[in-house]
Short mmCIF file of C-alpha atoms in Angstrom, two decimals:
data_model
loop_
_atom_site.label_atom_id
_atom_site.label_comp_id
_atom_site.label_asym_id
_atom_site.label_seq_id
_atom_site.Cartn_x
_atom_site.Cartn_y
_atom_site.Cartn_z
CA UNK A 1 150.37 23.47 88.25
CA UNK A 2 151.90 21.15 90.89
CA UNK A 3 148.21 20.79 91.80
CA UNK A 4 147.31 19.31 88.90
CA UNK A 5 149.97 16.66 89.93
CA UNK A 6 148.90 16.21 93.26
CA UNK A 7 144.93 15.20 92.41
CA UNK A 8 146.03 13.12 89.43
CA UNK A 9 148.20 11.04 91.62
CA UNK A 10 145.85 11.69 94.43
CA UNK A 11 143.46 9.83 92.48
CA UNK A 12 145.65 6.90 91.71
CA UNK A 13 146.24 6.52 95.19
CA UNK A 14 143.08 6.14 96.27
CA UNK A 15 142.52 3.30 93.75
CA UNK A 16 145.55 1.45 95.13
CA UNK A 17 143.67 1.15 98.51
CA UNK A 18 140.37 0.18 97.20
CA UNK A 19 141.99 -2.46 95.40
CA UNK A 20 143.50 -4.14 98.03
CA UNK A 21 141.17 -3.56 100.88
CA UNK A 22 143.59 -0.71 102.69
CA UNK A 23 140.67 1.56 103.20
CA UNK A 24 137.94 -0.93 104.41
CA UNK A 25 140.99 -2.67 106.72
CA UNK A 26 141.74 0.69 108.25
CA UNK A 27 137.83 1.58 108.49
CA UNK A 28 137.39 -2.52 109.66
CA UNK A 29 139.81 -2.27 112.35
CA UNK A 30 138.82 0.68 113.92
CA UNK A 31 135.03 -0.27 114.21
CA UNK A 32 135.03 -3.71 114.74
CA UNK A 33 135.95 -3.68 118.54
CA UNK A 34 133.37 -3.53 121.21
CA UNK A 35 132.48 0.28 121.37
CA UNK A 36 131.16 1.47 125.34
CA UNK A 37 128.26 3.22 123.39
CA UNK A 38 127.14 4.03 120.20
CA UNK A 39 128.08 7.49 120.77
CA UNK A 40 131.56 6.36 121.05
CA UNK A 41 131.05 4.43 117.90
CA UNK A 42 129.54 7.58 115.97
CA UNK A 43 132.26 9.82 117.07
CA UNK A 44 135.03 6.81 115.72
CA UNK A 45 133.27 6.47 112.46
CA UNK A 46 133.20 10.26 112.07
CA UNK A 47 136.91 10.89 112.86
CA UNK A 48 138.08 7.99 110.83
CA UNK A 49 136.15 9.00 107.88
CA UNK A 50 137.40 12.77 108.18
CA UNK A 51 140.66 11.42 108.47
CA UNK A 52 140.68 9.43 105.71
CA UNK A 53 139.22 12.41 103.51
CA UNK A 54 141.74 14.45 103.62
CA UNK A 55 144.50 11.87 101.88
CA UNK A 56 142.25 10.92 99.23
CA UNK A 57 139.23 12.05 97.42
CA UNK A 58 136.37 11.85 100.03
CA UNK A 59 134.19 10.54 97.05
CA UNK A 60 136.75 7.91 97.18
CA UNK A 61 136.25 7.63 100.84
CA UNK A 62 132.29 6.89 100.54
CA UNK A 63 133.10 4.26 98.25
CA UNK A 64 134.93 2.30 100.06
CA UNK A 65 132.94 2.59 103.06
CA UNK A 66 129.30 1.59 101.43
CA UNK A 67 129.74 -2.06 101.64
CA UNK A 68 131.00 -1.60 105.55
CA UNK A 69 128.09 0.77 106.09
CA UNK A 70 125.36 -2.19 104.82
CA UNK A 71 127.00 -4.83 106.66
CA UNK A 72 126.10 -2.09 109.97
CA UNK A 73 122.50 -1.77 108.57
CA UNK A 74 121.90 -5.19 108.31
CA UNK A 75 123.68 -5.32 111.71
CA UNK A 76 121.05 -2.80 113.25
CA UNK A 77 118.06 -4.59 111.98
CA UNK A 78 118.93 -7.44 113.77
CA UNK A 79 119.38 -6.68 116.90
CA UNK A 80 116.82 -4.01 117.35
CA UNK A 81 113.03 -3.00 116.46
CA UNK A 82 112.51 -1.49 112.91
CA UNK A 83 111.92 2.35 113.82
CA UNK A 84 115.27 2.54 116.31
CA UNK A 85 117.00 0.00 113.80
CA UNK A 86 116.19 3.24 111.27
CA UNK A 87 116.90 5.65 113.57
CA UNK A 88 120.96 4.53 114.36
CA UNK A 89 120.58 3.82 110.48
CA UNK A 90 119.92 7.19 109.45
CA UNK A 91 122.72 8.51 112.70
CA UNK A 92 125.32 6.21 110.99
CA UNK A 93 124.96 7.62 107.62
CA UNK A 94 124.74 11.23 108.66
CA UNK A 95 127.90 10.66 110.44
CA UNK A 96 129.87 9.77 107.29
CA UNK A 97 128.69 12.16 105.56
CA UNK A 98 129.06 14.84 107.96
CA UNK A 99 132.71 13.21 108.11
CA UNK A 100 133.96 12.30 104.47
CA UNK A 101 132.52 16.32 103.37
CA UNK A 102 134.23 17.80 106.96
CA UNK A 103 137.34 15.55 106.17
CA UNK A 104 137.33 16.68 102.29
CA UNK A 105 137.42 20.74 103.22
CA UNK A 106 140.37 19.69 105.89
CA UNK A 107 143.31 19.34 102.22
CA UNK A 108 143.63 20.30 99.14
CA UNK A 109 143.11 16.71 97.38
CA UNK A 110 140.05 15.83 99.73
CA UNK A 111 137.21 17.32 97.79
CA UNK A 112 136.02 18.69 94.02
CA UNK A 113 135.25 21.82 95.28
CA UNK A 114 139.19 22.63 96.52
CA UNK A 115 140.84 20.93 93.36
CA UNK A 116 138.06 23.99 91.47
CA UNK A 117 138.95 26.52 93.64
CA UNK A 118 142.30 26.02 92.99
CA UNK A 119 142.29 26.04 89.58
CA UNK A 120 139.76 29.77 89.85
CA UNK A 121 143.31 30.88 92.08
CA UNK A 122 145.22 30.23 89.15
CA UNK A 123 143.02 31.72 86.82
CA UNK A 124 142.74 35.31 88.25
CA UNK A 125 146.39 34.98 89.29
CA UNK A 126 145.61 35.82 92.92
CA UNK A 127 147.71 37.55 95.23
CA UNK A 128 148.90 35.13 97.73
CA UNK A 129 148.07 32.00 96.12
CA UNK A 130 151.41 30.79 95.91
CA UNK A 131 151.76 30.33 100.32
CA UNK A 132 149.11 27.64 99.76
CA UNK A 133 150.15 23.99 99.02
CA UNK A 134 149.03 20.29 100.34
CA UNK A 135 151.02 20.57 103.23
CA UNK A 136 150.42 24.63 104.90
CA UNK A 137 146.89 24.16 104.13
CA UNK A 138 146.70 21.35 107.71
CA UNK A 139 148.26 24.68 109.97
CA UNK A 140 145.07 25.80 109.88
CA UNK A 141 142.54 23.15 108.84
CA UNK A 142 143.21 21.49 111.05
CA UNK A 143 141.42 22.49 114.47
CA UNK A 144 138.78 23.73 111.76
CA UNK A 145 137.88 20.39 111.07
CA UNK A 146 138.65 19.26 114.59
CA UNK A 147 135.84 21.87 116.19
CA UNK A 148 133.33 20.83 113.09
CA UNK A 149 133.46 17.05 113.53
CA UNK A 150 132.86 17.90 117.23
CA UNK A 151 129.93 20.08 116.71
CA UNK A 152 128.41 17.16 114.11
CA UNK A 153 128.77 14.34 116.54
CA UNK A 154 127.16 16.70 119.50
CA UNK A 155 124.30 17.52 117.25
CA UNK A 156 124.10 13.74 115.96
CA UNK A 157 123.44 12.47 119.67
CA UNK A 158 121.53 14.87 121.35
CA UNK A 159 118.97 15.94 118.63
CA UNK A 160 118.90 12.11 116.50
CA UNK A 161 119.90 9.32 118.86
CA UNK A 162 117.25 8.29 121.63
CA UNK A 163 118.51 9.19 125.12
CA UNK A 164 117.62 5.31 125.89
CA UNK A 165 119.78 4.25 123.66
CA UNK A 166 123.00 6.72 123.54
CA UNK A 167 125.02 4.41 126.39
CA UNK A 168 124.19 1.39 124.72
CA UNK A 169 127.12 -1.27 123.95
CA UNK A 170 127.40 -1.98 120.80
CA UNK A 171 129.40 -5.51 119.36
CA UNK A 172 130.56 -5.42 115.50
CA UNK A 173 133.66 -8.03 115.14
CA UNK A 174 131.14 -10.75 113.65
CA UNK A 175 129.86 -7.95 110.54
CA UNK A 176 133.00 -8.27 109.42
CA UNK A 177 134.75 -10.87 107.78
CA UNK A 178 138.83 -10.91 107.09
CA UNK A 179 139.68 -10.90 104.08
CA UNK A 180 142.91 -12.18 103.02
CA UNK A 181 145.84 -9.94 102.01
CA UNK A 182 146.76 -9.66 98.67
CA UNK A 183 150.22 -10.47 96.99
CA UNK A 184 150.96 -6.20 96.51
CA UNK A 185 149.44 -5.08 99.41
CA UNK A 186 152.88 -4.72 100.76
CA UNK A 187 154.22 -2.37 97.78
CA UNK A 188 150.43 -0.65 97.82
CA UNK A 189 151.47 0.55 101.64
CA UNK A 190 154.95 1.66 100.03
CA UNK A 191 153.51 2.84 97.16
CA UNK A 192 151.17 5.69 99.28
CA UNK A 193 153.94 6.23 101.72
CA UNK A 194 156.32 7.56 98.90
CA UNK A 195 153.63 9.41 97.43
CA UNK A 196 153.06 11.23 101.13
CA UNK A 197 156.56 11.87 101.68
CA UNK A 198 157.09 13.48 98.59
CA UNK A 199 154.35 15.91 98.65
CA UNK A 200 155.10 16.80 102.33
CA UNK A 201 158.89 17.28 101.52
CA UNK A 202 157.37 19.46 98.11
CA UNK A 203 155.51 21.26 100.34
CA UNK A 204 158.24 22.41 102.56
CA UNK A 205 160.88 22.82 100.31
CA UNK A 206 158.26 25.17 98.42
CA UNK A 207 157.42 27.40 101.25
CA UNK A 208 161.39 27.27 102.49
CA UNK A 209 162.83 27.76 98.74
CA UNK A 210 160.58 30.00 96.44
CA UNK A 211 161.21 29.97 93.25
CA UNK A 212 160.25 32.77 90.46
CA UNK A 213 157.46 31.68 88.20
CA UNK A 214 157.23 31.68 83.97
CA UNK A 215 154.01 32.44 82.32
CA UNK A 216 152.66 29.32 80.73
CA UNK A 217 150.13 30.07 78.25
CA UNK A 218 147.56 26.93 77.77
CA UNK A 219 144.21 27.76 76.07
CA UNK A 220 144.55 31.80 76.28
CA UNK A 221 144.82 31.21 79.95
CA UNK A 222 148.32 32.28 81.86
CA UNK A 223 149.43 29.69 84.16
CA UNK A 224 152.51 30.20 86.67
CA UNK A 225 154.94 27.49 85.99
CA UNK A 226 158.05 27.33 88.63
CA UNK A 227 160.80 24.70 88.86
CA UNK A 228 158.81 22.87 91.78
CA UNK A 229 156.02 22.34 89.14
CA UNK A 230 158.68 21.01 87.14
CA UNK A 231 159.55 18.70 89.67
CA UNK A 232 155.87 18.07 90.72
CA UNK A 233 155.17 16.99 86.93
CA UNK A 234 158.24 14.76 86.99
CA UNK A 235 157.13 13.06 89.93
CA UNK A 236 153.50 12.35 88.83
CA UNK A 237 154.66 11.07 85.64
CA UNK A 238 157.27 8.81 86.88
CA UNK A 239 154.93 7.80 89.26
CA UNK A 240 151.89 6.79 86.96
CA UNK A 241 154.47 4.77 85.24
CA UNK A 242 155.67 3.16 88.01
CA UNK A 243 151.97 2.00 88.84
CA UNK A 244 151.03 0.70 85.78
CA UNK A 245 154.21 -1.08 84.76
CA UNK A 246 154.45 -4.53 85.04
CA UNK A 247 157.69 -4.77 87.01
CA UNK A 248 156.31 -7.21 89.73
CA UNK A 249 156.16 -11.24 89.98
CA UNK A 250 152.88 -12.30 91.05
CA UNK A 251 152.10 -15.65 92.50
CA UNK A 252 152.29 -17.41 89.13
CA UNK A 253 155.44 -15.82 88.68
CA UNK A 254 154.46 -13.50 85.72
CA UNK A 255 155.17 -9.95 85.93
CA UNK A 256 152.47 -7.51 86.90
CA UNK A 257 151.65 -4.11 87.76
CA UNK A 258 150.35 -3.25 91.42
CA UNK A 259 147.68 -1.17 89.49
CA UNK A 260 145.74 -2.05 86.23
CA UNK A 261 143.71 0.11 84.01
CA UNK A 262 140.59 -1.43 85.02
CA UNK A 263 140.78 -0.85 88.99
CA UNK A 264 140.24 2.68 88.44
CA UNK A 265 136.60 2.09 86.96
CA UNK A 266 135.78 -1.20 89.52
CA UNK A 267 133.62 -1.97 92.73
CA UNK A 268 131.44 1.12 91.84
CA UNK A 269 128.32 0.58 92.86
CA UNK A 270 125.56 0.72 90.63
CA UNK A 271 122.73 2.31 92.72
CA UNK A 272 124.00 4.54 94.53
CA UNK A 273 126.11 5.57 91.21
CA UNK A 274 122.06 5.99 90.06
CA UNK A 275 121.53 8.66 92.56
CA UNK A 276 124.92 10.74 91.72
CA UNK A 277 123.98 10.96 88.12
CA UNK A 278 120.90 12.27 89.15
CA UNK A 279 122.24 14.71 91.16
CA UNK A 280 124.71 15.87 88.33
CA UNK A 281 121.95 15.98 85.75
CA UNK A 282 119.76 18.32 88.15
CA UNK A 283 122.86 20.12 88.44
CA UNK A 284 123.72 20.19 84.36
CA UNK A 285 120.10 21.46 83.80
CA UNK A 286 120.43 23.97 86.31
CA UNK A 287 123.65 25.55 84.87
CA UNK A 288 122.00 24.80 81.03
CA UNK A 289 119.24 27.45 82.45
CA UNK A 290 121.42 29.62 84.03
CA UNK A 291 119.98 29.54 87.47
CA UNK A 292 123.04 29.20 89.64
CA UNK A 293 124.43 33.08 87.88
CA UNK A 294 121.27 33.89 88.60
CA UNK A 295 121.63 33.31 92.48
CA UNK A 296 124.74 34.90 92.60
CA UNK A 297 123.61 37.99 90.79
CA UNK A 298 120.87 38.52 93.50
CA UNK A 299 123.54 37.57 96.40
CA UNK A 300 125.78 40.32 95.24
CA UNK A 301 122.83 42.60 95.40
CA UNK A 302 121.85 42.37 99.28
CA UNK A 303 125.74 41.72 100.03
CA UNK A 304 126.24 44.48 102.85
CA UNK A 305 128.67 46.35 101.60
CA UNK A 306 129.41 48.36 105.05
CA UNK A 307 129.81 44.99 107.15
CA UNK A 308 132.66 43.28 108.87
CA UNK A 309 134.49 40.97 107.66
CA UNK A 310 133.42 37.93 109.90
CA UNK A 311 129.59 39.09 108.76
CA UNK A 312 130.58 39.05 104.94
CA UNK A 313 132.43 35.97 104.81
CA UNK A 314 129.27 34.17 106.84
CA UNK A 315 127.07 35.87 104.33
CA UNK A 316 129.55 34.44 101.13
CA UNK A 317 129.66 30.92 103.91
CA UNK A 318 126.06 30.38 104.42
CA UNK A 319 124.66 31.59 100.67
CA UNK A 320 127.13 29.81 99.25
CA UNK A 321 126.32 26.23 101.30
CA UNK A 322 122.76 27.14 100.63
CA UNK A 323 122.91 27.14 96.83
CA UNK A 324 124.96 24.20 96.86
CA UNK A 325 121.96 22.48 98.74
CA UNK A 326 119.86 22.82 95.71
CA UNK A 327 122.07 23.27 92.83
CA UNK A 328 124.98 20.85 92.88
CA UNK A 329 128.08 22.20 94.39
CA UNK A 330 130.23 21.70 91.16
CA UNK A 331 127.39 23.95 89.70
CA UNK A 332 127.89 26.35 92.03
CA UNK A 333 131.60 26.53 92.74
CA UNK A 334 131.36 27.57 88.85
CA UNK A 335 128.96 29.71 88.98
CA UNK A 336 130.03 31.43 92.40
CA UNK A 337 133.93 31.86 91.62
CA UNK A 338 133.63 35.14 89.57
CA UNK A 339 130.82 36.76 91.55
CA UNK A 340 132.78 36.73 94.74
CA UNK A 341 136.09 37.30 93.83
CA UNK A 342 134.75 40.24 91.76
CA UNK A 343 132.85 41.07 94.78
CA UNK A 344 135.65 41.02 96.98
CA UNK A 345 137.75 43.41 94.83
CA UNK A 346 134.25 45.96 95.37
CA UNK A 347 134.82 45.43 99.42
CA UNK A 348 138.47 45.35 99.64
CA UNK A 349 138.50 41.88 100.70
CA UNK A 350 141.73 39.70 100.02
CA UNK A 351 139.59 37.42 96.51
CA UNK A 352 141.84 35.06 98.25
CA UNK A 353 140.03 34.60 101.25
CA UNK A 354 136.98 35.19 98.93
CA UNK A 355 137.68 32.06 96.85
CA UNK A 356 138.02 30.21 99.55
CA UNK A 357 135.07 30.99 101.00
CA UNK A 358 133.13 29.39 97.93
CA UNK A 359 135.64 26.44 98.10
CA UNK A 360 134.89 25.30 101.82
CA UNK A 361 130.96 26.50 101.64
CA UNK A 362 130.64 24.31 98.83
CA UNK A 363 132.10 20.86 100.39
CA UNK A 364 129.88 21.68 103.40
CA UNK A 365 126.40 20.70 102.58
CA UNK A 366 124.82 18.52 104.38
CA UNK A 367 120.78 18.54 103.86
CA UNK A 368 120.08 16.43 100.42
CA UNK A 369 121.22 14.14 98.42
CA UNK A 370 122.30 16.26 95.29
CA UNK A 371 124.32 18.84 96.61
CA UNK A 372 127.49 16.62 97.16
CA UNK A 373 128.87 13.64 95.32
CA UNK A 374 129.81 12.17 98.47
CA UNK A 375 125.75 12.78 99.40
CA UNK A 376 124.39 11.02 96.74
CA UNK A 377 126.77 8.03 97.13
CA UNK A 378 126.14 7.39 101.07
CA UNK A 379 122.05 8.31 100.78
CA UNK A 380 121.63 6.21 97.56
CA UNK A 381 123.84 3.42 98.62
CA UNK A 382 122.34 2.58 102.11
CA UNK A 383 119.14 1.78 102.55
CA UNK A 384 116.47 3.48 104.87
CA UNK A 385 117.89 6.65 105.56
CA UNK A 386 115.13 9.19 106.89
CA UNK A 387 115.43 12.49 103.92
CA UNK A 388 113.45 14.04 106.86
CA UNK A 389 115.89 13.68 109.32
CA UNK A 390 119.16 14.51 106.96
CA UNK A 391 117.51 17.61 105.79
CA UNK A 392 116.85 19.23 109.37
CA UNK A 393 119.93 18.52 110.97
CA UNK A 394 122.16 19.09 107.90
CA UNK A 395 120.29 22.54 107.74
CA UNK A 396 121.35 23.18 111.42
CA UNK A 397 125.28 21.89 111.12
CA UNK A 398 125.07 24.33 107.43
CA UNK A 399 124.30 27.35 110.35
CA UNK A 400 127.13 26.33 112.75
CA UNK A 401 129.80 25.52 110.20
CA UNK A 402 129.13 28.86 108.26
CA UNK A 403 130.01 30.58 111.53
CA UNK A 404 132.90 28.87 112.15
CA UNK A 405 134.57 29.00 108.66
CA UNK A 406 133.34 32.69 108.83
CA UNK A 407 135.61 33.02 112.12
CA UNK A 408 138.41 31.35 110.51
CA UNK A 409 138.54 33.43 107.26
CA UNK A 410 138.12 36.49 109.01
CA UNK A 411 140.76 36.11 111.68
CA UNK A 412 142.41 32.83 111.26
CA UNK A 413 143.87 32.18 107.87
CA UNK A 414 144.91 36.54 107.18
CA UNK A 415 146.96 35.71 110.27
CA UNK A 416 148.03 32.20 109.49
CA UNK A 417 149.10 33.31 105.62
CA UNK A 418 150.43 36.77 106.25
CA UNK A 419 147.53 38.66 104.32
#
């Protein structure tokens, strides 16, 4: 239940630093200096993005970074010929993708798929469930994420960029203008520190202090409920509060909040919103007709059932980031969670490691538009991004990653949790 906490305030957090600029400073800042090359200036979008990810929703991350990533477009078209001017286009997008989904599998609060999977850990009351929390899951997501963003940038330079082109300078400072800090800004920054403190303190004091957990019954469904949830639940609602309460003199010297109602719901923009709620329609029609059980039904029929671990987690990896491609990956995190935990009990698998097989496959699709939120956002919002070129690399860094989170759930994480 503390999770439930964590993503809800998660969420508010996020909003804090759209609404005064925190993100697009931080994002600003970082790519506004003269880069050597524009592989340089890949590899620094891709690690900030990542970065960024894994504190807040990396849906939340896109966001924010659309209006730099136009400003760059415009940027590109300006100082070079149309077809190049698309091709560093098309480079720069991939790269925030490739980072904000990398980013989002790297915590617990950085993608859809991981707040799902943790509510399918709850629900079939898995063994083990309760070593993982926002701050243990970094020990090993860490260098995951690390060798991923690596292999993305690599494969972003040497199969997309133009050899001519890959030592090229590149000068940003004058696509960005500086916008003026707001009155709460100040108490925003305090505001996400606090929240970061307490859930790394939580964390530890959870791992160093277990407590025994009551059955909660919501909805037919047992839920563990511990004191730390108690004290997670406390938090979050003293911290909403604290938000939204007008306890603040503004300029005019009336009292304010640092957070209204309506910054939750503004700056969203409206066409690359367009292609999201295309891509959860496809996915709402797919589920309507089934097809996603369907797909897991015939992957738990040509499962090898006499393979090794590393080869049956990159089967669960790569099927699993392959129907998410096509079906939506909220569509198939549903759909997926009860085939391969049940499928794991058949093999003698820990359904932990199962589970969160189908949680990191799922954040890490990179081909189309639909298969992520944080897809649809960047392709929709940025004008003349080659579909060509997204779909053949993202098909290649869907190979590579499926190995590597294969490796990691197969020797890694038993080790790093004691399974």
């Amino acid at each position: 239940m503390s999770f439930l906490f964590l993503i809800l305030t998660g969420f508010l957090l996020s909003r804090l630093g759209v609404r005064y600029g925190l993100i697009e400073r931080f994002f600003a800042r970082g790519l506004t200096r003269r880069h050597d090359s524009i592989t340089s200036f890949l590899l620094a979008l891709m690690a900030a993005t990542a970065l960024i990810s894994m504190f807040i929703p990396n849906f939340i991350t896109a966001l924010a970074l659309l209006p730099i990533l136009e400003k760059l477009r415009r940027h590109f078209e300006q100082q070079y010929d149309p077809p190049l001017a698309r091709r560093l286009t098309t480079a720069m997008v991939l790269a925030a993708i490739y980072g904000c989904n990398i980013g989002g599998m790297g915590s617990l609060i950085g993608s859809l798929a991981n707040a799902l999977m943790l509510g399918a850990l709850e629900l079939y009351q898995t063994p083990g469930r309760e070593k993982i929390n926002f701050l243990s899951w970094f020990g090993w997501s860490l260098p995951l994420t690390a060798i991923l963003i690596g292999c993305a940038w690599a494969q972003l330079v040497y199969v997309i960029l133009p050899r001519t082109v890959r030592r090229a300078g590149i000068e940003l400072a004058h696509s960005f203008s500086e916008s003026r800090p707001q009155i709460f800004a100040g108490r925003a920054a305090l505001a996400i520190g606090i929240w970061l403190a307490f859930w790394s303190a939580h964390s530890i004091l959870q791992l160093l202090l277990p407590a025994p957990a009551a059955s909660l019954s919501v909805l037919g469904l047992k839920i563990g409920w511990t004191p730390w949830d108690k004290i997670a639940a406390l938090f979050g609602i003293l911290y909403t509060l604290l938000l939204f309460a007008p306890l603040f003199k503004g300029s005019d010297r009336r009292r304010e909040p640092i957070l209204r109602f309506a910054d939750c719901f503004e700056q969203l923009p409206l066409r690359a919103f367009g292609v999201l709620l295309l891509a959860l329609t496809i996915g709402g029609v797919l589920i309507a007709l089934q097809a996603p059980q369907w797909a897991a039904t015939q992957v738990s029929k040509i499962l090898p059932p006499q393979a090794a671990p590393f080869s049956l987690y990159f089967f669960m990896c790569f099927t699993t980031t392959l129907a998410t491609e096509f079906f939506n990956n909220t569509a198939v995190t549903v759909a997926f969670f009860p085939v391969m935990h049940a499928l794991a009990e058949r093999l003698l698998l820990p359904p932990l490691l199962a589970l969160m097989a189908v949680g990191l496959a799922a954040t890490n699709a990179f081909m189309l538009p639909i298969s992520t939120p944080v897809n649809a956002l960047l392709y929709g919002g940025v004008k003349h991004v080659s579909l060509k070129t997204m779909a053949a690399s993202g098909l290649l860094l869907d190979f590579i990653s499926a190995i590597w989170m294969a490796l990691f759930l197969a020797q890694v994480i038993p080790w790093y949790y004691g399974l």
